[in-house]
Amino acid sequence: MTKRRFGRVRKLPSGRWQARYPGPDGVDRPAPHTFANKTDAGRWLTNKEAELLSKQWINPALAGTPLGAYARKWIDERPGLRPKTLVLYNGLLRNHIAPSLGTEPLNELTAPMLRTWRKSLLDGGLGPVTTAKAYRLLRSILTTAVEDRMIEFNPCYIKGAATEKSPERPTLTLAEVYRIASGIAPRYRALVLLAAMGSLRWGELAGLQRRDVSLSRGVVKVRRAAVELPTGELRIGPPKSDAGVRDIHLPELVIEDLRLHFEIYVKPGAESHVFTGSKGALLRRSNFQRAWRKALTAAEVTGVIHFHDLRHTGNNWAAESGATLADLMQRMGHASTRAAVRYIHTRDSRQRFLAQAMSDHLDGLRADDGTDQDGDDEDGALPVASGT
């Protein structure tokens, strides 16, 4: 055994060298492998001491924690998660992460291993959106493991793996929306129109109360949303995010239908829900689907149309009406520009409208400047730049 200022080195009967050091927890630990010579063993101890002094030391016992156990603890220690997010995280862990990676020690996870895992999900038929969600969750968990000094670095660095590439959803015409609204059960007519013209999510519509709607001002206040858990339990809580708390101004087109809906279907009382099932209970997506399918058939709308496509349609209408990126973010209830940017694209008709609007604006500027169409001033001379 060779004495050192930090740690110890000794030669084994095999002729190789072993290094040991005292951890900050008082446990005497050997290096994970032996060395060919004394110099290499000493160099390893020098690096280990540097880790301890810089607070970068990783406890080998914790680094061997199985991913599944750490991930479940990670989810449990986030009490602020909304119910729907909690269900999503637990489902992703249980169904897509734990079966392949749950028993793997944290410090044995590698980028090649994670690439194989991700490919197996896609090859097994899991959609790219869900695969991206599972990858993002795993990346977040391992980022915390790095912060906890359980692993040295996060092996989740597969380029593009965290990006969701959802297929483009169909945009309905105004006529199609009204045909669906006319073909659905009368108590849901206003629900369909408000989903499209207010760009509201299903849960926000289901959680809407009488006190949230001002028909005189044409404003809907989004303050809560309904979440249907896998157990069948319905919970009313805050919107999807802080940005989801917003006021939405409605086009006049939908106000009269809402007024009639309030007269027939909404009970008195500020906390009465605006939209309910046929028996007056809270609105459930599962019970609504039958009415939705019948309405699509009656409206003769082709293709696979989801209720959420009404919100997508409304977002497109808002963008085509001249909404800015900030306008769309506020109307949609998003804090990030990522979702709103997809709607900042317009059709040729909108481009022609903007070109004509610019032409009218420039004509006004030209008239104010006294400049004729050829760029000459009223006296026929070219404009002279100021200061020359």
mmCIF file of C-alpha atoms in Angstrom:
data_model
loop_
_atom_site.group_PDB
_atom_site.id
_atom_site.type_symbol
_atom_site.label_atom_id
_atom_site.label_comp_id
_atom_site.label_asym_id
_atom_site.label_seq_id
_atom_site.Cartn_x
_atom_site.Cartn_y
_atom_site.Cartn_z
ATOM 1 C CA MET A 1 0.000 0.000 0.000
ATOM 2 C CA THR A 2 1.391 3.416 -1.007
ATOM 3 C CA LYS A 3 0.525 6.402 1.194
ATOM 4 C CA ARG A 4 -0.701 9.526 -0.552
ATOM 5 C CA ARG A 5 -2.099 12.878 0.492
ATOM 6 C CA PHE A 6 -5.458 11.771 -0.959
ATOM 7 C CA GLY A 7 -6.476 8.160 -1.369
ATOM 8 C CA ARG A 8 -4.370 5.042 -1.465
ATOM 9 C CA VAL A 9 -2.759 2.912 -4.143
ATOM 10 C CA ARG A 10 -1.727 -0.716 -3.782
ATOM 11 C CA LYS A 11 -0.394 -3.442 -6.017
ATOM 12 C CA LEU A 12 -2.563 -6.532 -6.297
ATOM 13 C CA PRO A 13 -1.246 -10.143 -6.511
ATOM 14 C CA SER A 14 -2.204 -10.059 -10.182
ATOM 15 C CA GLY A 15 0.336 -7.314 -10.772
ATOM 16 C CA ARG A 16 -2.299 -4.659 -11.472
ATOM 17 C CA TRP A 17 -2.868 -1.611 -9.287
ATOM 18 C CA GLN A 18 -5.916 -0.656 -7.215
ATOM 19 C CA ALA A 19 -6.908 2.871 -6.151
ATOM 20 C CA ARG A 20 -9.194 3.685 -3.209
ATOM 21 C CA TYR A 21 -10.460 6.979 -1.820
ATOM 22 C CA PRO A 22 -12.701 8.261 1.024
ATOM 23 C CA GLY A 23 -16.010 9.665 -0.254
ATOM 24 C CA PRO A 24 -17.667 12.747 1.269
ATOM 25 C CA ASP A 25 -20.169 10.380 2.911
ATOM 26 C CA GLY A 26 -17.337 8.664 4.818
ATOM 27 C CA VAL A 27 -17.434 5.463 2.754
ATOM 28 C CA ASP A 28 -14.108 4.130 1.479
ATOM 29 C CA ARG A 29 -14.528 3.353 -2.219
ATOM 30 C CA PRO A 30 -12.350 1.573 -4.770
ATOM 31 C CA ALA A 31 -12.018 2.707 -8.364
ATOM 32 C CA PRO A 32 -14.435 0.837 -10.654
ATOM 33 C CA HIS A 33 -11.490 -0.867 -12.365
ATOM 34 C CA THR A 34 -7.813 -1.667 -11.758
ATOM 35 C CA PHE A 35 -4.849 -0.075 -13.513
ATOM 36 C CA ALA A 36 -1.862 -1.371 -15.401
ATOM 37 C CA ASN A 37 0.623 0.737 -13.442
ATOM 38 C CA LYS A 38 0.951 2.919 -10.351
ATOM 39 C CA THR A 39 1.071 6.167 -12.347
ATOM 40 C CA ASP A 40 -2.345 5.561 -13.942
ATOM 41 C CA ALA A 41 -3.856 4.722 -10.550
ATOM 42 C CA GLY A 42 -2.440 7.919 -9.058
ATOM 43 C CA ARG A 43 -3.718 10.019 -11.967
ATOM 44 C CA TRP A 44 -7.207 8.582 -11.466
ATOM 45 C CA LEU A 45 -7.112 9.578 -7.759
ATOM 46 C CA THR A 46 -6.013 13.099 -8.695
ATOM 47 C CA ASN A 47 -9.028 13.463 -10.997
ATOM 48 C CA LYS A 48 -11.338 12.047 -8.308
ATOM 49 C CA GLU A 49 -10.037 14.570 -5.774
ATOM 50 C CA ALA A 50 -10.689 17.368 -8.270
ATOM 51 C CA GLU A 51 -14.303 16.166 -8.627
ATOM 52 C CA LEU A 52 -14.758 16.287 -4.868
ATOM 53 C CA LEU A 53 -13.255 19.760 -4.538
ATOM 54 C CA SER A 54 -15.399 21.146 -7.380
ATOM 55 C CA LYS A 55 -18.589 19.520 -6.031
ATOM 56 C CA GLN A 56 -18.831 17.388 -9.186
ATOM 57 C CA TRP A 57 -18.486 14.056 -7.427
ATOM 58 C CA ILE A 58 -21.102 11.440 -8.274
ATOM 59 C CA ASN A 59 -22.069 8.865 -5.695
ATOM 60 C CA PRO A 60 -21.637 5.456 -7.413
ATOM 61 C CA ALA A 61 -24.337 3.923 -5.221
ATOM 62 C CA LEU A 62 -26.913 6.504 -6.371
ATOM 63 C CA ALA A 63 -25.746 6.345 -9.979
ATOM 64 C CA GLY A 64 -26.787 2.683 -9.997
ATOM 65 C CA THR A 65 -30.427 3.545 -9.177
ATOM 66 C CA PRO A 66 -32.783 1.929 -11.720
ATOM 67 C CA LEU A 67 -34.323 4.439 -14.111
ATOM 68 C CA GLY A 68 -37.880 3.280 -13.374
ATOM 69 C CA ALA A 69 -37.580 3.894 -9.634
ATOM 70 C CA TYR A 70 -35.997 7.299 -10.132
ATOM 71 C CA ALA A 71 -38.594 8.304 -12.762
ATOM 72 C CA ARG A 72 -41.527 7.432 -10.493
ATOM 73 C CA LYS A 73 -39.956 9.485 -7.706
ATOM 74 C CA TRP A 74 -39.368 12.321 -10.187
ATOM 75 C CA ILE A 75 -43.080 12.420 -11.076
ATOM 76 C CA ASP A 76 -44.223 12.106 -7.434
ATOM 77 C CA GLU A 77 -42.059 15.056 -6.409
ATOM 78 C CA ARG A 78 -43.889 17.409 -8.778
ATOM 79 C CA PRO A 79 -47.087 18.188 -6.843
ATOM 80 C CA GLY A 80 -47.889 21.180 -9.073
ATOM 81 C CA LEU A 81 -48.602 19.026 -12.107
ATOM 82 C CA ARG A 82 -52.118 19.395 -13.480
ATOM 83 C CA PRO A 83 -54.217 16.192 -13.397
ATOM 84 C CA LYS A 84 -54.064 15.689 -17.156
ATOM 85 C CA THR A 85 -50.273 16.139 -17.186
ATOM 86 C CA LEU A 86 -49.895 13.698 -14.307
ATOM 87 C CA VAL A 87 -51.929 11.100 -16.197
ATOM 88 C CA LEU A 88 -49.840 11.707 -19.326
ATOM 89 C CA TYR A 89 -46.491 11.329 -17.534
ATOM 90 C CA ASN A 90 -47.505 8.172 -15.691
ATOM 91 C CA GLY A 91 -48.854 6.671 -18.906
ATOM 92 C CA LEU A 92 -45.698 7.457 -20.879
ATOM 93 C CA LEU A 93 -43.516 5.977 -18.132
ATOM 94 C CA ARG A 94 -45.640 2.866 -17.636
ATOM 95 C CA ASN A 95 -46.310 2.079 -21.297
ATOM 96 C CA HIS A 96 -43.297 3.306 -23.232
ATOM 97 C CA ILE A 97 -40.267 3.964 -21.003
ATOM 98 C CA ALA A 98 -40.298 1.436 -18.165
ATOM 99 C CA PRO A 99 -40.857 -1.754 -20.239
ATOM 100 C CA SER A 100 -37.500 -1.346 -22.028
ATOM 101 C CA LEU A 101 -35.462 0.929 -19.772
ATOM 102 C CA GLY A 102 -37.020 0.741 -16.310
ATOM 103 C CA THR A 103 -34.492 -1.697 -14.821
ATOM 104 C CA GLU A 104 -31.426 -0.037 -16.370
ATOM 105 C CA PRO A 105 -29.126 1.768 -13.881
ATOM 106 C CA LEU A 106 -28.963 5.508 -14.514
ATOM 107 C CA ASN A 107 -25.210 5.448 -15.076
ATOM 108 C CA GLU A 108 -25.478 2.723 -17.727
ATOM 109 C CA LEU A 109 -27.854 4.608 -20.019
ATOM 110 C CA THR A 110 -26.099 5.573 -23.240
ATOM 111 C CA ALA A 111 -27.066 7.477 -26.368
ATOM 112 C CA PRO A 112 -26.878 4.324 -28.566
ATOM 113 C CA MET A 113 -29.147 2.508 -26.088
ATOM 114 C CA LEU A 114 -31.680 5.355 -26.242
ATOM 115 C CA ARG A 115 -31.565 5.465 -30.039
ATOM 116 C CA THR A 116 -32.406 1.754 -30.092
ATOM 117 C CA TRP A 117 -35.235 2.305 -27.602
ATOM 118 C CA ARG A 118 -36.714 5.160 -29.638
ATOM 119 C CA LYS A 119 -36.513 3.193 -32.876
ATOM 120 C CA SER A 120 -38.254 0.231 -31.237
ATOM 121 C CA LEU A 121 -41.171 2.492 -30.267
ATOM 122 C CA LEU A 122 -41.559 3.790 -33.807
ATOM 123 C CA ASP A 123 -41.092 0.344 -35.366
ATOM 124 C CA GLY A 124 -43.691 -1.024 -32.962
ATOM 125 C CA GLY A 125 -46.308 1.343 -34.365
ATOM 126 C CA LEU A 126 -46.236 4.103 -31.744
ATOM 127 C CA GLY A 127 -47.031 7.446 -33.343
ATOM 128 C CA PRO A 128 -44.229 9.994 -33.777
ATOM 129 C CA VAL A 129 -46.018 12.526 -31.564
ATOM 130 C CA THR A 130 -46.310 10.117 -28.607
ATOM 131 C CA THR A 131 -42.746 8.932 -29.192
ATOM 132 C CA ALA A 132 -41.539 12.542 -29.013
ATOM 133 C CA LYS A 133 -43.488 13.076 -25.786
ATOM 134 C CA ALA A 134 -41.906 9.972 -24.227
ATOM 135 C CA TYR A 135 -38.440 11.085 -25.289
ATOM 136 C CA ARG A 136 -38.983 14.595 -23.876
ATOM 137 C CA LEU A 137 -40.145 13.174 -20.565
ATOM 138 C CA LEU A 138 -37.089 10.903 -20.364
ATOM 139 C CA ARG A 139 -34.811 13.823 -21.210
ATOM 140 C CA SER A 140 -36.347 15.942 -18.439
ATOM 141 C CA ILE A 141 -35.955 13.131 -15.912
ATOM 142 C CA LEU A 142 -32.302 12.614 -16.796
ATOM 143 C CA THR A 143 -31.640 16.353 -16.720
ATOM 144 C CA THR A 144 -32.716 16.307 -13.092
ATOM 145 C CA ALA A 145 -30.494 13.270 -12.485
ATOM 146 C CA VAL A 146 -27.541 15.344 -13.711
ATOM 147 C CA GLU A 147 -28.546 18.180 -11.376
ATOM 148 C CA ASP A 148 -28.784 15.665 -8.512
ATOM 149 C CA ARG A 149 -25.237 14.527 -9.374
ATOM 150 C CA MET A 150 -26.398 10.980 -10.003
ATOM 151 C CA ILE A 151 -25.010 10.900 -13.536
ATOM 152 C CA GLU A 152 -22.327 12.992 -15.173
ATOM 153 C CA PHE A 153 -24.230 13.988 -18.323
ATOM 154 C CA ASN A 154 -27.596 13.492 -20.035
ATOM 155 C CA PRO A 155 -27.396 10.882 -22.828
ATOM 156 C CA CYS A 156 -30.589 12.250 -24.454
ATOM 157 C CA TYR A 157 -29.080 14.212 -27.316
ATOM 158 C CA ILE A 158 -30.651 12.580 -30.365
ATOM 159 C CA LYS A 159 -31.179 15.380 -32.867
ATOM 160 C CA GLY A 160 -34.850 16.050 -33.577
ATOM 161 C CA ALA A 161 -36.136 13.284 -31.290
ATOM 162 C CA ALA A 162 -37.994 15.692 -29.004
ATOM 163 C CA THR A 163 -39.765 17.512 -31.845
ATOM 164 C CA GLU A 164 -43.409 16.688 -32.464
ATOM 165 C CA LYS A 165 -44.321 16.591 -36.120
ATOM 166 C CA SER A 166 -48.091 16.353 -36.069
ATOM 167 C CA PRO A 167 -49.802 15.850 -39.411
ATOM 168 C CA GLU A 168 -51.573 18.957 -40.683
ATOM 169 C CA ARG A 169 -55.159 18.930 -39.467
ATOM 170 C CA PRO A 170 -58.016 19.809 -41.837
ATOM 171 C CA THR A 171 -59.446 23.314 -41.854
ATOM 172 C CA LEU A 172 -63.203 23.484 -42.262
ATOM 173 C CA THR A 173 -65.074 26.095 -44.253
ATOM 174 C CA LEU A 174 -67.663 28.321 -42.596
ATOM 175 C CA ALA A 175 -70.385 26.464 -44.492
ATOM 176 C CA GLU A 176 -69.096 23.104 -43.194
ATOM 177 C CA VAL A 177 -69.041 24.350 -39.606
ATOM 178 C CA TYR A 178 -72.641 25.520 -39.901
ATOM 179 C CA ARG A 179 -73.710 22.235 -41.496
ATOM 180 C CA ILE A 180 -72.183 20.359 -38.557
ATOM 181 C CA ALA A 181 -73.863 22.744 -36.104
ATOM 182 C CA SER A 182 -77.204 22.213 -37.836
ATOM 183 C CA GLY A 183 -76.786 18.437 -37.953
ATOM 184 C CA ILE A 184 -75.905 17.966 -34.288
ATOM 185 C CA ALA A 185 -78.340 17.715 -31.357
ATOM 186 C CA PRO A 186 -79.710 21.259 -30.741
ATOM 187 C CA ARG A 187 -78.184 21.489 -27.238
ATOM 188 C CA TYR A 188 -74.719 21.207 -28.853
ATOM 189 C CA ARG A 189 -75.195 23.708 -31.702
ATOM 190 C CA ALA A 190 -73.699 26.630 -29.769
ATOM 191 C CA LEU A 191 -70.897 24.364 -28.523
ATOM 192 C CA VAL A 192 -69.796 23.687 -32.109
ATOM 193 C CA LEU A 193 -69.978 27.342 -33.143
ATOM 194 C CA LEU A 194 -68.174 28.609 -30.035
ATOM 195 C CA ALA A 195 -65.396 26.012 -30.432
ATOM 196 C CA ALA A 196 -64.707 27.338 -33.927
ATOM 197 C CA MET A 197 -65.293 31.063 -33.481
ATOM 198 C CA GLY A 198 -63.702 31.272 -30.042
ATOM 199 C CA SER A 199 -60.789 28.854 -30.674
ATOM 200 C CA LEU A 200 -61.599 27.090 -27.395
ATOM 201 C CA ARG A 201 -60.367 23.691 -26.251
ATOM 202 C CA TRP A 202 -62.799 20.923 -25.316
ATOM 203 C CA GLY A 203 -61.912 21.088 -21.610
ATOM 204 C CA GLU A 204 -62.352 24.877 -21.572
ATOM 205 C CA LEU A 205 -65.810 24.553 -23.120
ATOM 206 C CA ALA A 206 -66.797 21.783 -20.698
ATOM 207 C CA GLY A 207 -65.644 23.902 -17.746
ATOM 208 C CA LEU A 208 -67.354 27.105 -18.892
ATOM 209 C CA GLN A 209 -69.853 28.605 -16.413
ATOM 210 C CA ARG A 210 -72.585 31.221 -16.746
ATOM 211 C CA ARG A 211 -70.448 33.830 -14.945
ATOM 212 C CA ASP A 212 -67.724 33.387 -17.562
ATOM 213 C CA VAL A 213 -69.819 34.620 -20.500
ATOM 214 C CA SER A 214 -70.902 38.210 -21.134
ATOM 215 C CA LEU A 215 -73.364 38.203 -24.027
ATOM 216 C CA SER A 216 -73.715 41.991 -23.950
ATOM 217 C CA ARG A 217 -69.959 42.467 -24.406
ATOM 218 C CA GLY A 218 -69.402 39.371 -26.506
ATOM 219 C CA VAL A 219 -66.631 38.128 -24.211
ATOM 220 C CA VAL A 220 -65.816 34.675 -22.853
ATOM 221 C CA LYS A 221 -63.539 34.507 -19.803
ATOM 222 C CA VAL A 222 -61.520 31.280 -19.698
ATOM 223 C CA ARG A 223 -60.823 30.614 -16.026
ATOM 224 C CA ARG A 224 -61.184 26.840 -15.655
ATOM 225 C CA ALA A 225 -61.202 23.612 -17.640
ATOM 226 C CA ALA A 226 -62.669 20.134 -17.178
ATOM 227 C CA VAL A 227 -60.366 17.111 -17.285
ATOM 228 C CA GLU A 228 -61.669 13.561 -17.696
ATOM 229 C CA LEU A 229 -59.265 11.100 -16.046
ATOM 230 C CA PRO A 230 -58.837 7.479 -17.211
ATOM 231 C CA THR A 231 -60.781 6.420 -14.117
ATOM 232 C CA GLY A 232 -63.797 8.304 -15.458
ATOM 233 C CA GLU A 233 -63.524 11.006 -12.814
ATOM 234 C CA LEU A 234 -64.195 14.549 -14.000
ATOM 235 C CA ARG A 235 -62.152 17.330 -12.426
ATOM 236 C CA ILE A 236 -62.572 21.067 -12.821
ATOM 237 C CA GLY A 237 -59.297 22.929 -12.453
ATOM 238 C CA PRO A 238 -57.267 25.774 -13.943
ATOM 239 C CA PRO A 239 -56.666 25.896 -17.714
ATOM 240 C CA LYS A 240 -53.868 23.970 -19.378
ATOM 241 C CA SER A 241 -51.315 26.689 -18.575
ATOM 242 C CA ASP A 242 -51.147 30.162 -17.063
ATOM 243 C CA ALA A 243 -51.443 31.567 -20.578
ATOM 244 C CA GLY A 244 -54.739 29.675 -20.870
ATOM 245 C CA VAL A 245 -56.345 32.162 -18.486
ATOM 246 C CA ARG A 246 -57.624 34.724 -20.986
ATOM 247 C CA ASP A 247 -60.544 36.756 -22.290
ATOM 248 C CA ILE A 248 -61.797 35.962 -25.780
ATOM 249 C CA HIS A 249 -63.821 38.482 -27.780
ATOM 250 C CA LEU A 250 -66.327 36.752 -30.037
ATOM 251 C CA PRO A 251 -67.532 37.686 -33.521
ATOM 252 C CA GLU A 252 -71.142 38.856 -33.632
ATOM 253 C CA LEU A 253 -72.003 35.819 -35.751
ATOM 254 C CA VAL A 254 -72.112 33.500 -32.723
ATOM 255 C CA ILE A 255 -73.769 35.766 -30.135
ATOM 256 C CA GLU A 256 -77.382 35.125 -31.155
ATOM 257 C CA ASP A 257 -76.894 31.336 -31.009
ATOM 258 C CA LEU A 258 -75.329 31.680 -27.544
ATOM 259 C CA ARG A 259 -78.195 33.856 -26.350
ATOM 260 C CA LEU A 260 -80.752 31.244 -27.449
ATOM 261 C CA HIS A 261 -78.661 28.475 -25.871
ATOM 262 C CA PHE A 262 -78.630 30.310 -22.528
ATOM 263 C CA GLU A 263 -82.396 30.736 -22.605
ATOM 264 C CA ILE A 264 -83.059 27.033 -23.215
ATOM 265 C CA TYR A 265 -80.207 24.999 -21.727
ATOM 266 C CA VAL A 266 -78.325 26.964 -19.049
ATOM 267 C CA LYS A 267 -79.692 26.834 -15.506
ATOM 268 C CA PRO A 268 -79.858 29.965 -13.332
ATOM 269 C CA GLY A 269 -76.903 30.635 -11.074
ATOM 270 C CA ALA A 270 -73.455 32.053 -11.739
ATOM 271 C CA GLU A 271 -71.750 28.661 -11.400
ATOM 272 C CA SER A 272 -74.130 26.787 -13.702
ATOM 273 C CA HIS A 273 -72.262 25.126 -16.568
ATOM 274 C CA VAL A 274 -72.931 26.494 -20.023
ATOM 275 C CA PHE A 275 -72.689 23.115 -21.757
ATOM 276 C CA THR A 276 -73.985 19.904 -20.212
ATOM 277 C CA GLY A 277 -75.029 16.439 -21.322
ATOM 278 C CA SER A 278 -78.556 15.427 -22.260
ATOM 279 C CA LYS A 279 -79.385 14.751 -18.588
ATOM 280 C CA GLY A 280 -77.862 17.971 -17.315
ATOM 281 C CA ALA A 281 -74.627 16.399 -16.031
ATOM 282 C CA LEU A 282 -71.127 17.667 -16.768
ATOM 283 C CA LEU A 283 -70.147 17.302 -20.393
ATOM 284 C CA ARG A 284 -68.107 14.188 -21.179
ATOM 285 C CA ARG A 285 -66.171 13.731 -24.391
ATOM 286 C CA SER A 286 -66.928 9.996 -24.420
ATOM 287 C CA ASN A 287 -70.698 10.637 -24.338
ATOM 288 C CA PHE A 288 -70.462 13.447 -26.897
ATOM 289 C CA GLN A 289 -68.729 11.369 -29.576
ATOM 290 C CA ARG A 290 -71.895 9.656 -30.767
ATOM 291 C CA ALA A 291 -73.614 13.012 -31.365
ATOM 292 C CA TRP A 292 -70.481 14.300 -33.102
ATOM 293 C CA ARG A 293 -70.293 11.354 -35.501
ATOM 294 C CA LYS A 294 -73.976 11.694 -36.399
ATOM 295 C CA ALA A 295 -73.492 15.400 -37.090
ATOM 296 C CA LEU A 296 -70.549 14.743 -39.424
ATOM 297 C CA THR A 297 -72.630 12.219 -41.339
ATOM 298 C CA ALA A 298 -75.572 14.618 -41.581
ATOM 299 C CA ALA A 299 -73.268 17.438 -42.717
ATOM 300 C CA GLU A 300 -71.674 15.183 -45.370
ATOM 301 C CA VAL A 301 -68.211 16.304 -44.273
ATOM 302 C CA THR A 302 -65.628 13.884 -45.644
ATOM 303 C CA GLY A 303 -62.369 12.810 -44.053
ATOM 304 C CA VAL A 304 -61.441 12.226 -40.433
ATOM 305 C CA ILE A 305 -62.636 15.281 -38.522
ATOM 306 C CA HIS A 306 -62.037 15.635 -34.790
ATOM 307 C CA PHE A 307 -63.785 18.102 -32.512
ATOM 308 C CA HIS A 308 -60.392 19.778 -31.903
ATOM 309 C CA ASP A 309 -60.303 20.629 -35.618
ATOM 310 C CA LEU A 310 -62.910 23.304 -34.877
ATOM 311 C CA ARG A 311 -60.307 25.122 -32.747
ATOM 312 C CA HIS A 312 -57.733 24.649 -35.510
ATOM 313 C CA THR A 313 -60.227 26.113 -37.983
ATOM 314 C CA GLY A 314 -60.886 29.119 -35.753
ATOM 315 C CA ASN A 315 -57.174 29.767 -35.383
ATOM 316 C CA ASN A 316 -56.832 29.806 -39.167
ATOM 317 C CA TRP A 317 -59.762 32.194 -39.496
ATOM 318 C CA ALA A 318 -58.180 34.532 -36.962
ATOM 319 C CA ALA A 319 -54.834 34.450 -38.800
ATOM 320 C CA GLU A 320 -56.504 35.077 -42.154
ATOM 321 C CA SER A 321 -58.400 38.001 -40.640
ATOM 322 C CA GLY A 322 -55.109 39.744 -39.899
ATOM 323 C CA ALA A 323 -54.258 38.554 -36.383
ATOM 324 C CA THR A 324 -50.643 39.123 -35.391
ATOM 325 C CA LEU A 325 -48.501 36.492 -33.707
ATOM 326 C CA ALA A 326 -49.206 38.114 -30.312
ATOM 327 C CA ASP A 327 -52.952 38.166 -31.089
ATOM 328 C CA LEU A 328 -52.945 34.461 -31.900
ATOM 329 C CA MET A 329 -50.926 33.528 -28.819
ATOM 330 C CA GLN A 330 -53.398 35.379 -26.581
ATOM 331 C CA ARG A 331 -56.466 33.957 -28.331
ATOM 332 C CA MET A 332 -55.114 30.399 -28.316
ATOM 333 C CA GLY A 333 -53.872 30.579 -24.724
ATOM 334 C CA HIS A 334 -50.220 29.800 -25.516
ATOM 335 C CA ALA A 335 -47.153 31.270 -23.815
ATOM 336 C CA SER A 336 -44.850 29.963 -26.561
ATOM 337 C CA THR A 337 -44.804 31.165 -30.159
ATOM 338 C CA ARG A 338 -44.263 27.618 -31.438
ATOM 339 C CA ALA A 339 -47.931 26.681 -31.812
ATOM 340 C CA ALA A 340 -49.080 30.090 -33.049
ATOM 341 C CA VAL A 341 -46.413 30.411 -35.758
ATOM 342 C CA ARG A 342 -47.975 27.579 -37.762
ATOM 343 C CA TYR A 343 -51.020 29.785 -38.400
ATOM 344 C CA ILE A 344 -49.016 32.741 -39.726
ATOM 345 C CA HIS A 345 -49.355 31.561 -43.279
ATOM 346 C CA THR A 346 -51.994 32.832 -45.629
ATOM 347 C CA ARG A 347 -53.730 31.925 -48.825
ATOM 348 C CA ASP A 348 -53.360 33.795 -52.103
ATOM 349 C CA SER A 349 -56.646 35.602 -51.469
ATOM 350 C CA ARG A 350 -55.266 37.040 -48.244
ATOM 351 C CA GLN A 351 -52.039 38.050 -49.999
ATOM 352 C CA ARG A 352 -54.072 39.877 -52.646
ATOM 353 C CA PHE A 353 -56.032 41.622 -49.896
ATOM 354 C CA LEU A 354 -52.816 42.736 -48.192
ATOM 355 C CA ALA A 355 -51.323 43.917 -51.497
ATOM 356 C CA GLN A 356 -54.409 46.031 -52.183
ATOM 357 C CA ALA A 357 -54.337 47.401 -48.623
ATOM 358 C CA MET A 358 -50.669 48.363 -49.067
ATOM 359 C CA SER A 359 -51.490 49.969 -52.402
ATOM 360 C CA ASP A 360 -54.244 52.056 -50.812
ATOM 361 C CA HIS A 361 -51.920 53.037 -47.965
ATOM 362 C CA LEU A 362 -49.099 54.050 -50.319
ATOM 363 C CA ASP A 363 -51.551 56.012 -52.470
ATOM 364 C CA GLY A 364 -52.458 57.958 -49.352
ATOM 365 C CA LEU A 365 -48.804 58.611 -48.528
ATOM 366 C CA ARG A 366 -48.159 59.716 -52.112
ATOM 367 C CA ALA A 367 -51.072 62.112 -51.990
ATOM 368 C CA ASP A 368 -49.812 63.569 -48.701
ATOM 369 C CA ASP A 369 -46.320 64.002 -50.160
ATOM 370 C CA GLY A 370 -47.582 65.603 -53.350
ATOM 371 C CA THR A 371 -45.875 62.901 -55.437
ATOM 372 C CA ASP A 372 -47.490 61.690 -58.653
ATOM 373 C CA GLN A 373 -47.525 58.142 -59.970
ATOM 374 C CA ASP A 374 -44.234 58.439 -61.837
ATOM 375 C CA GLY A 375 -42.342 59.487 -58.748
ATOM 376 C CA ASP A 376 -42.114 63.147 -59.895
ATOM 377 C CA ASP A 377 -43.326 65.990 -57.729
ATOM 378 C CA GLU A 378 -46.097 68.305 -58.871
ATOM 379 C CA ASP A 379 -43.635 70.556 -60.740
ATOM 380 C CA GLY A 380 -42.184 67.666 -62.715
ATOM 381 C CA ALA A 381 -38.799 67.654 -60.944
ATOM 382 C CA LEU A 382 -37.408 64.683 -59.154
ATOM 383 C CA PRO A 383 -37.742 64.866 -55.333
ATOM 384 C CA VAL A 384 -34.627 66.252 -53.703
ATOM 385 C CA ALA A 385 -33.376 64.469 -50.592
ATOM 386 C CA SER A 386 -33.289 66.664 -47.527
ATOM 387 C CA GLY A 387 -29.884 68.029 -46.614
ATOM 388 C CA THR A 388 -28.549 68.077 -50.228
#
